[in-house]
PDB file of C-alpha atoms in Angstrom:
ATOM      1  CA  ALA L   5       4.897  17.943  33.402  1.00  0.00           C
ATOM      2  CA  TRP L   6       3.635  14.352  33.103  1.00  0.00           C
ATOM      3  CA  VAL L   7       2.908  12.519  36.347  1.00  0.00           C
ATOM      4  CA  ALA L   8       5.265   9.604  37.023  1.00  0.00           C
ATOM      5  CA  ALA L   9       3.888   6.195  36.055  1.00  0.00           C
ATOM      6  CA  ARG L  10       2.594   3.929  38.811  1.00  0.00           C
ATOM      7  CA  GLU L  11       1.459   0.326  38.950  1.00  0.00           C
ATOM      8  CA  GLY L  12      -2.258   0.049  38.299  1.00  0.00           C
ATOM      9  CA  MET L  13      -2.812  -3.670  38.863  1.00  0.00           C
ATOM     10  CA  ALA L  14      -0.749  -6.819  38.667  1.00  0.00           C
ATOM     11  CA  GLY L  15      -0.441  -8.279  35.194  1.00  0.00           C
ATOM     12  CA  SER L  16       0.816 -11.819  34.751  1.00  0.00           C
ATOM     13  CA  PRO L  17       0.645 -14.503  32.044  1.00  0.00           C
ATOM     14  CA  LYS L  18      -2.762 -16.101  31.679  1.00  0.00           C
ATOM     15  CA  ASN L  19      -3.415 -19.303  33.672  1.00  0.00           C
ATOM     16  CA  MET L  20      -0.238 -18.851  35.748  1.00  0.00           C
ATOM     17  CA  ILE L  21      -0.245 -19.325  39.523  1.00  0.00           C
ATOM     18  CA  GLY L  22      -0.906 -16.059  41.274  1.00  0.00           C
ATOM     19  CA  ASN L  23      -3.137 -14.600  38.574  1.00  0.00           C
ATOM     20  CA  SER L  24      -6.295 -14.765  40.655  1.00  0.00           C
ATOM     21  CA  LEU L  25      -7.755 -11.402  39.635  1.00  0.00           C
ATOM     22  CA  SER L  26     -10.512 -11.878  37.076  1.00  0.00           C
ATOM     23  CA  ASN L  27      -9.988  -8.366  35.743  1.00  0.00           C
ATOM     24  CA  ALA L  28      -6.178  -8.462  35.644  1.00  0.00           C
ATOM     25  CA  HIS L  29      -4.376  -7.436  32.493  1.00  0.00           C
ATOM     26  CA  ALA L  30      -3.320 -11.005  31.729  1.00  0.00           C
ATOM     27  CA  LEU L  31      -0.632 -11.516  29.107  1.00  0.00           C
ATOM     28  CA  GLN L  32      -0.840 -14.442  26.719  1.00  0.00           C
ATOM     29  CA  PRO L  33       1.643 -15.683  24.108  1.00  0.00           C
ATOM     30  CA  SER L  34       0.483 -15.406  20.508  1.00  0.00           C
ATOM     31  CA  ILE L  35      -0.495 -18.771  19.051  1.00  0.00           C
ATOM     32  CA  ILE L  36       0.448 -17.712  15.506  1.00  0.00           C
ATOM     33  CA  PRO L  37       3.778 -16.518  14.061  1.00  0.00           C
ATOM     34  CA  GLN L  38       4.546 -12.864  13.491  1.00  0.00           C
ATOM     35  CA  MET L  39       3.384 -11.559  10.139  1.00  0.00           C
ATOM     36  CA  GLU L  40       5.933 -11.448   7.337  1.00  0.00           C
ATOM     37  CA  LEU L  41       7.079  -7.910   6.482  1.00  0.00           C
ATOM     38  CA  ARG L  42       8.894  -7.460   3.177  1.00  0.00           C
ATOM     39  CA  TYR L  43      10.018  -4.345   1.321  1.00  0.00           C
ATOM     40  CA  GLU L  44       8.504  -4.100  -2.181  1.00  0.00           C
ATOM     41  CA  ARG L  45       8.444  -1.442  -4.873  1.00  0.00           C
ATOM     42  CA  LEU L  46       5.785  -0.507  -7.392  1.00  0.00           C
ATOM     43  CA  SER L  47       6.777  -1.551 -10.894  1.00  0.00           C
ATOM     44  CA  SER L  48       5.607   1.022 -13.438  1.00  0.00           C
ATOM     45  CA  VAL L  49       3.870   4.283 -14.318  1.00  0.00           C
ATOM     46  CA  ARG L  50       0.612   3.770 -16.224  1.00  0.00           C
ATOM     47  CA  MET L  51      -0.396   7.464 -16.455  1.00  0.00           C
ATOM     48  CA  ASP L  52       2.114  10.284 -15.970  1.00  0.00           C
ATOM     49  CA  GLY L  53      -0.236  13.283 -15.875  1.00  0.00           C
ATOM     50  CA  GLY L  54       1.903  15.051 -18.456  1.00  0.00           C
ATOM     51  CA  LEU L  55       4.878  15.169 -16.092  1.00  0.00           C
ATOM     52  CA  LYS L  56       8.378  14.282 -17.266  1.00  0.00           C
ATOM     53  CA  ILE L  57       9.172  11.238 -15.138  1.00  0.00           C
ATOM     54  CA  SER L  58      12.602   9.616 -14.826  1.00  0.00           C
ATOM     55  CA  LYS L  59      12.870   6.212 -16.484  1.00  0.00           C
ATOM     56  CA  GLY L  60      13.528   4.246 -13.287  1.00  0.00           C
ATOM     57  CA  PHE L  61      10.567   5.623 -11.305  1.00  0.00           C
ATOM     58  CA  PRO L  62       8.923   4.048  -9.264  1.00  0.00           C
ATOM     59  CA  ALA L  63      10.749   0.694  -9.478  1.00  0.00           C
ATOM     60  CA  GLU L  64      13.906   2.517  -8.383  1.00  0.00           C
ATOM     61  CA  LYS L  65      14.443   5.249  -5.803  1.00  0.00           C
ATOM     62  CA  VAL L  66      14.414   8.312  -8.066  1.00  0.00           C
ATOM     63  CA  ASP L  67      13.311  11.858  -7.204  1.00  0.00           C
ATOM     64  CA  LEU L  68      10.099  13.002  -8.885  1.00  0.00           C
ATOM     65  CA  ASN L  69       9.875  16.782  -9.233  1.00  0.00           C
ATOM     66  CA  VAL L  70       6.459  18.437  -9.425  1.00  0.00           C
ATOM     67  CA  PRO L  71       6.541  22.138 -10.423  1.00  0.00           C
ATOM     68  CA  ALA L  72       4.837  24.875  -8.416  1.00  0.00           C
ATOM     69  CA  ASN L  73       1.198  25.728  -9.147  1.00  0.00           C
ATOM     70  CA  THR L  74       0.592  22.399 -10.836  1.00  0.00           C
ATOM     71  CA  LYS L  75      -2.334  19.992 -10.626  1.00  0.00           C
ATOM     72  CA  LEU L  76      -1.885  16.457 -11.973  1.00  0.00           C
ATOM     73  CA  GLU L  77      -2.758  12.779 -11.584  1.00  0.00           C
ATOM     74  CA  ILE L  78      -0.262   9.892 -11.685  1.00  0.00           C
ATOM     75  CA  LEU L  79      -1.284   6.238 -11.811  1.00  0.00           C
ATOM     76  CA  LEU L  80       1.226   3.637 -10.586  1.00  0.00           C
ATOM     77  CA  ASP L  81       1.044  -0.139 -11.050  1.00  0.00           C
ATOM     78  CA  GLN L  82       2.303  -2.758  -8.575  1.00  0.00           C
ATOM     79  CA  SER L  83       1.696  -5.409 -11.317  1.00  0.00           C
ATOM     80  CA  HIS L  84      -0.128  -7.673  -8.822  1.00  0.00           C
ATOM     81  CA  LEU L  85      -2.423  -7.345  -5.847  1.00  0.00           C
ATOM     82  CA  THR L  86      -0.717  -6.813  -2.515  1.00  0.00           C
ATOM     83  CA  ASN L  87      -1.357  -5.996   1.143  1.00  0.00           C
ATOM     84  CA  ALA L  88       1.220  -3.458   2.260  1.00  0.00           C
ATOM     85  CA  TYR L  89       1.985  -0.587   4.567  1.00  0.00           C
ATOM     86  CA  PHE L  90       2.384   2.222   2.044  1.00  0.00           C
ATOM     87  CA  THR L  91       5.188   4.773   2.426  1.00  0.00           C
ATOM     88  CA  LEU L  92       5.633   8.146   0.718  1.00  0.00           C
ATOM     89  CA  ILE L  93       8.674  10.327   1.425  1.00  0.00           C
ATOM     90  CA  PHE L  94       8.536  13.887   0.090  1.00  0.00           C
ATOM     91  CA  SER L  95      10.205  17.283   0.479  1.00  0.00           C
ATOM     92  CA  LYS L  96       9.453  20.994   0.004  1.00  0.00           C
ATOM     93  CA  GLY L  97       6.148  21.865  -1.678  1.00  0.00           C
ATOM     94  CA  LYS L  98       4.709  23.823   1.240  1.00  0.00           C
ATOM     95  CA  ASP L  99       0.888  23.578   1.290  1.00  0.00           C
ATOM     96  CA  ALA L 100       0.872  21.065  -1.561  1.00  0.00           C
ATOM     97  CA  LYS L 101      -2.042  18.626  -1.419  1.00  0.00           C
ATOM     98  CA  ILE L 102      -1.141  14.964  -1.969  1.00  0.00           C
ATOM     99  CA  ASN L 103      -4.000  12.482  -2.170  1.00  0.00           C
ATOM    100  CA  ILE L 104      -3.051   8.786  -2.348  1.00  0.00           C
ATOM    101  CA  GLY L 105      -5.626   6.320  -3.668  1.00  0.00           C
ATOM    102  CA  TYR L 106      -5.484   2.511  -3.549  1.00  0.00           C
ATOM    103  CA  ALA L 107      -7.434   0.107  -5.781  1.00  0.00           C
ATOM    104  CA  GLU L 108      -7.397  -3.509  -6.935  1.00  0.00           C
ATOM    105  CA  ALA L 109      -8.469  -2.526 -10.453  1.00  0.00           C
ATOM    106  CA  LEU L 110     -10.085   0.315 -12.360  1.00  0.00           C
ATOM    107  CA  TYR L 111     -13.790   0.265 -13.278  1.00  0.00           C
ATOM    108  CA  GLU L 112     -15.562   0.460 -16.622  1.00  0.00           C
ATOM    109  CA  PRO L 113     -17.422   3.757 -17.184  1.00  0.00           C
ATOM    110  CA  SER L 114     -21.015   3.526 -15.977  1.00  0.00           C
ATOM    111  CA  GLU L 115     -23.828   5.870 -14.971  1.00  0.00           C
ATOM    112  CA  ASN L 116     -24.207   3.755 -11.839  1.00  0.00           C
ATOM    113  CA  GLN L 117     -20.711   3.149 -10.472  1.00  0.00           C
ATOM    114  CA  ARG L 118     -21.988   0.449  -8.108  1.00  0.00           C
ATOM    115  CA  SER L 119     -22.952  -1.711 -11.072  1.00  0.00           C
ATOM    116  CA  ALA L 120     -19.791  -1.005 -13.090  1.00  0.00           C
ATOM    117  CA  GLY L 121     -17.525  -3.938 -13.875  1.00  0.00           C
ATOM    118  CA  LYS L 122     -13.736  -4.140 -13.698  1.00  0.00           C
ATOM    119  CA  GLY L 123     -13.202  -6.010 -16.951  1.00  0.00           C
ATOM    120  CA  ASN L 124      -9.570  -6.778 -17.765  1.00  0.00           C
ATOM    121  CA  ARG L 125      -7.634  -5.697 -14.683  1.00  0.00           C
ATOM    122  CA  ASN L 126      -4.559  -4.935 -16.787  1.00  0.00           C
ATOM    123  CA  GLU L 127      -6.396  -2.187 -18.694  1.00  0.00           C
ATOM    124  CA  VAL L 128      -6.599   1.370 -17.346  1.00  0.00           C
ATOM    125  CA  GLU L 129      -7.380   3.615 -20.322  1.00  0.00           C
ATOM    126  CA  GLY L 130     -10.830   5.179 -20.155  1.00  0.00           C
ATOM    127  CA  LYS L 131     -11.606   3.574 -16.799  1.00  0.00           C
ATOM    128  CA  ASN L 132     -12.563   5.144 -13.473  1.00  0.00           C
ATOM    129  CA  PHE L 133     -10.485   4.947 -10.307  1.00  0.00           C
ATOM    130  CA  VAL L 134     -12.538   3.976  -7.245  1.00  0.00           C
ATOM    131  CA  GLY L 135     -10.715   3.206  -4.017  1.00  0.00           C
ATOM    132  CA  ARG L 136      -9.611   4.187  -0.547  1.00  0.00           C
ATOM    133  CA  TRP L 137      -7.721   7.468  -0.039  1.00  0.00           C
ATOM    134  CA  ASP L 138      -5.179   9.029   2.300  1.00  0.00           C
ATOM    135  CA  ASN L 139      -4.950  12.827   2.150  1.00  0.00           C
ATOM    136  CA  LEU L 140      -1.793  14.785   3.013  1.00  0.00           C
ATOM    137  CA  ILE L 141      -0.695  18.430   3.061  1.00  0.00           C
ATOM    138  CA  SER L 142       3.017  19.182   2.880  1.00  0.00           C
ATOM    139  CA  ASN L 143       4.502  21.434   5.560  1.00  0.00           C
ATOM    140  CA  GLY L 144       7.438  22.320   3.309  1.00  0.00           C
ATOM    141  CA  ALA L 145      10.093  20.439   5.270  1.00  0.00           C
ATOM    142  CA  ASP L 146      12.657  18.021   3.843  1.00  0.00           C
ATOM    143  CA  ALA L 147      12.180  14.247   4.060  1.00  0.00           C
ATOM    144  CA  GLN L 148       8.591  14.201   5.322  1.00  0.00           C
ATOM    145  CA  ASN L 149       7.701  10.548   5.843  1.00  0.00           C
ATOM    146  CA  PHE L 150       4.155   9.196   5.639  1.00  0.00           C
ATOM    147  CA  THR L 151       3.440   5.509   6.300  1.00  0.00           C
ATOM    148  CA  THR L 152      -0.088   4.163   6.683  1.00  0.00           C
ATOM    149  CA  LEU L 153      -0.960   3.031  10.218  1.00  0.00           C
ATOM    150  CA  ALA L 154      -2.768  -0.002   8.789  1.00  0.00           C
ATOM    151  CA  TRP L 155      -1.991  -1.924   5.634  1.00  0.00           C
ATOM    152  CA  ARG L 156      -3.674  -1.078   2.357  1.00  0.00           C
ATOM    153  CA  THR L 157      -4.778  -3.521  -0.335  1.00  0.00           C
ATOM    154  CA  TYR L 158      -3.907  -2.445  -3.873  1.00  0.00           C
ATOM    155  CA  ARG L 159      -2.526  -3.157  -7.281  1.00  0.00           C
ATOM    156  CA  TYR L 160      -2.906   0.422  -8.481  1.00  0.00           C
ATOM    157  CA  VAL L 161      -1.884   3.554  -6.578  1.00  0.00           C
ATOM    158  CA  LYS L 162      -3.066   6.959  -7.739  1.00  0.00           C
ATOM    159  CA  LEU L 163      -1.390  10.213  -6.753  1.00  0.00           C
ATOM    160  CA  ASP L 164      -3.538  13.340  -7.065  1.00  0.00           C
ATOM    161  CA  ILE L 165      -1.129  16.226  -6.501  1.00  0.00           C
ATOM    162  CA  GLU L 166      -1.828  19.949  -6.374  1.00  0.00           C
ATOM    163  CA  THR L 167       1.149  22.176  -5.564  1.00  0.00           C
ATOM    164  CA  ALA L 168       1.062  25.767  -4.359  1.00  0.00           C
ATOM    165  CA  ALA L 169       3.838  28.359  -4.749  1.00  0.00           C
ATOM    166  CA  GLU L 170       6.697  25.923  -4.051  1.00  0.00           C
ATOM    167  CA  PRO L 171       7.733  22.864  -6.126  1.00  0.00           C
ATOM    168  CA  LEU L 172       7.250  19.448  -4.513  1.00  0.00           C
ATOM    169  CA  VAL L 173       9.788  16.612  -4.573  1.00  0.00           C
ATOM    170  CA  ILE L 174       8.684  12.986  -4.210  1.00  0.00           C
ATOM    171  CA  ASN L 175      11.848  11.376  -2.791  1.00  0.00           C
ATOM    172  CA  ASP L 176      10.632   7.794  -2.535  1.00  0.00           C
ATOM    173  CA  ILE L 177       7.515   5.674  -2.767  1.00  0.00           C
ATOM    174  CA  TYR L 178       7.206   2.008  -1.824  1.00  0.00           C
ATOM    175  CA  GLY L 179       5.288  -0.576   0.190  1.00  0.00           C
ATOM    176  CA  THR L 180       6.080  -3.024   2.983  1.00  0.00           C
ATOM    177  CA  PHE L 181       4.243  -6.250   2.172  1.00  0.00           C
ATOM    178  CA  VAL L 182       2.456  -7.872   5.103  1.00  0.00           C
ATOM    179  CA  GLY L 183       1.039 -11.378   5.153  1.00  0.00           C
ATOM    180  CA  TYR L 184       0.707 -14.558   7.167  1.00  0.00           C
ATOM    181  CA  PRO L 185       3.996 -16.504   6.802  1.00  0.00           C
ATOM    182  CA  PHE L 186       2.600 -19.546   5.017  1.00  0.00           C
ATOM    183  CA  LYS L 187       5.165 -21.998   3.663  1.00  0.00           C
ATOM    184  CA  LEU L 188       4.600 -23.398   0.172  1.00  0.00           C
ATOM    185  CA  ASN L 189       4.643 -27.175   0.603  1.00  0.00           C
ATOM    186  CA  ALA L 190       3.103 -28.012  -2.776  1.00  0.00           C
ATOM    187  CA  SER L 191       4.617 -28.076  -6.237  1.00  0.00           C
ATOM    188  CA  LEU L 192       3.125 -28.169  -9.732  1.00  0.00           C
ATOM    189  CA  ASP L 193       4.678 -29.776 -12.800  1.00  0.00           C
ATOM    190  CA  THR L 194       2.848 -28.990 -16.038  1.00  0.00           C
ATOM    191  CA  ASP L 195       3.543 -27.704 -19.540  1.00  0.00           C
ATOM    192  CA  ASN L 196       0.363 -25.643 -19.401  1.00  0.00           C
ATOM    193  CA  GLN L 197       1.417 -22.052 -18.703  1.00  0.00           C
ATOM    194  CA  GLU L 198      -2.134 -20.971 -17.889  1.00  0.00           C
ATOM    195  CA  ILE L 199      -2.350 -23.568 -15.112  1.00  0.00           C
ATOM    196  CA  LYS L 200       1.046 -22.405 -13.811  1.00  0.00           C
ATOM    197  CA  ASP L 201      -0.288 -18.852 -13.702  1.00  0.00           C
ATOM    198  CA  ILE L 202      -3.431 -19.969 -11.853  1.00  0.00           C
ATOM    199  CA  PHE L 203      -1.287 -21.802  -9.304  1.00  0.00           C
ATOM    200  CA  GLU L 204       0.760 -18.633  -8.684  1.00  0.00           C
ATOM    201  CA  ILE L 205      -2.368 -16.489  -8.432  1.00  0.00           C
ATOM    202  CA  GLY L 206      -3.967 -18.937  -5.992  1.00  0.00           C
ATOM    203  CA  TRP L 207      -0.848 -18.952  -3.794  1.00  0.00           C
ATOM    204  CA  ARG L 208      -0.758 -15.162  -3.743  1.00  0.00           C
ATOM    205  CA  THR L 209      -4.455 -15.084  -2.816  1.00  0.00           C
ATOM    206  CA  ALA L 210      -3.795 -17.444   0.095  1.00  0.00           C
ATOM    207  CA  ARG L 211      -1.037 -15.110   1.320  1.00  0.00           C
ATOM    208  CA  LEU L 212      -3.301 -12.057   1.169  1.00  0.00           C
TER     209      LEU L 212
END
């Protein structure tokens, strides 16, 4: 029952002859390249929530089965900071709650979380997860696909899952890296591994 589309006003490339309307929807070529988009997988499980998890998960596409009437937390590690559109594909588990959290690092315990430090970013035991969250509820169908509308920044991804009467299956979980397509025109020749690591970290920071 939608009304057929009609032309609202002329739209032409900016600064072209004939574009005399000051309020026209002028089109303009982008002056920068398209962002790079690259498929990437999380590397490891840091906390399994007591669930029996297949050895390859999440670095490989392996089903993760969560029993009915179960509440658990799973912490996944990308191994480095990334900007990515995050994707979760899941099946069954009608009315299951799936909360997805994203964080650069975990925080040291503190009465005032705002003043808490991160410490060693590789360490997770005894630390608090503070980050941004996406909250889902399963409708029970097969191959439900959730991808964030905007990219998320994370090294760690936390899954807070609470199933109802039906088991939930996590079919796949991964990210699509997004970043400005810089080209690395520099090189570094040194026997100092720490300096090599700093160079790599600096390059990754520039990309993000």
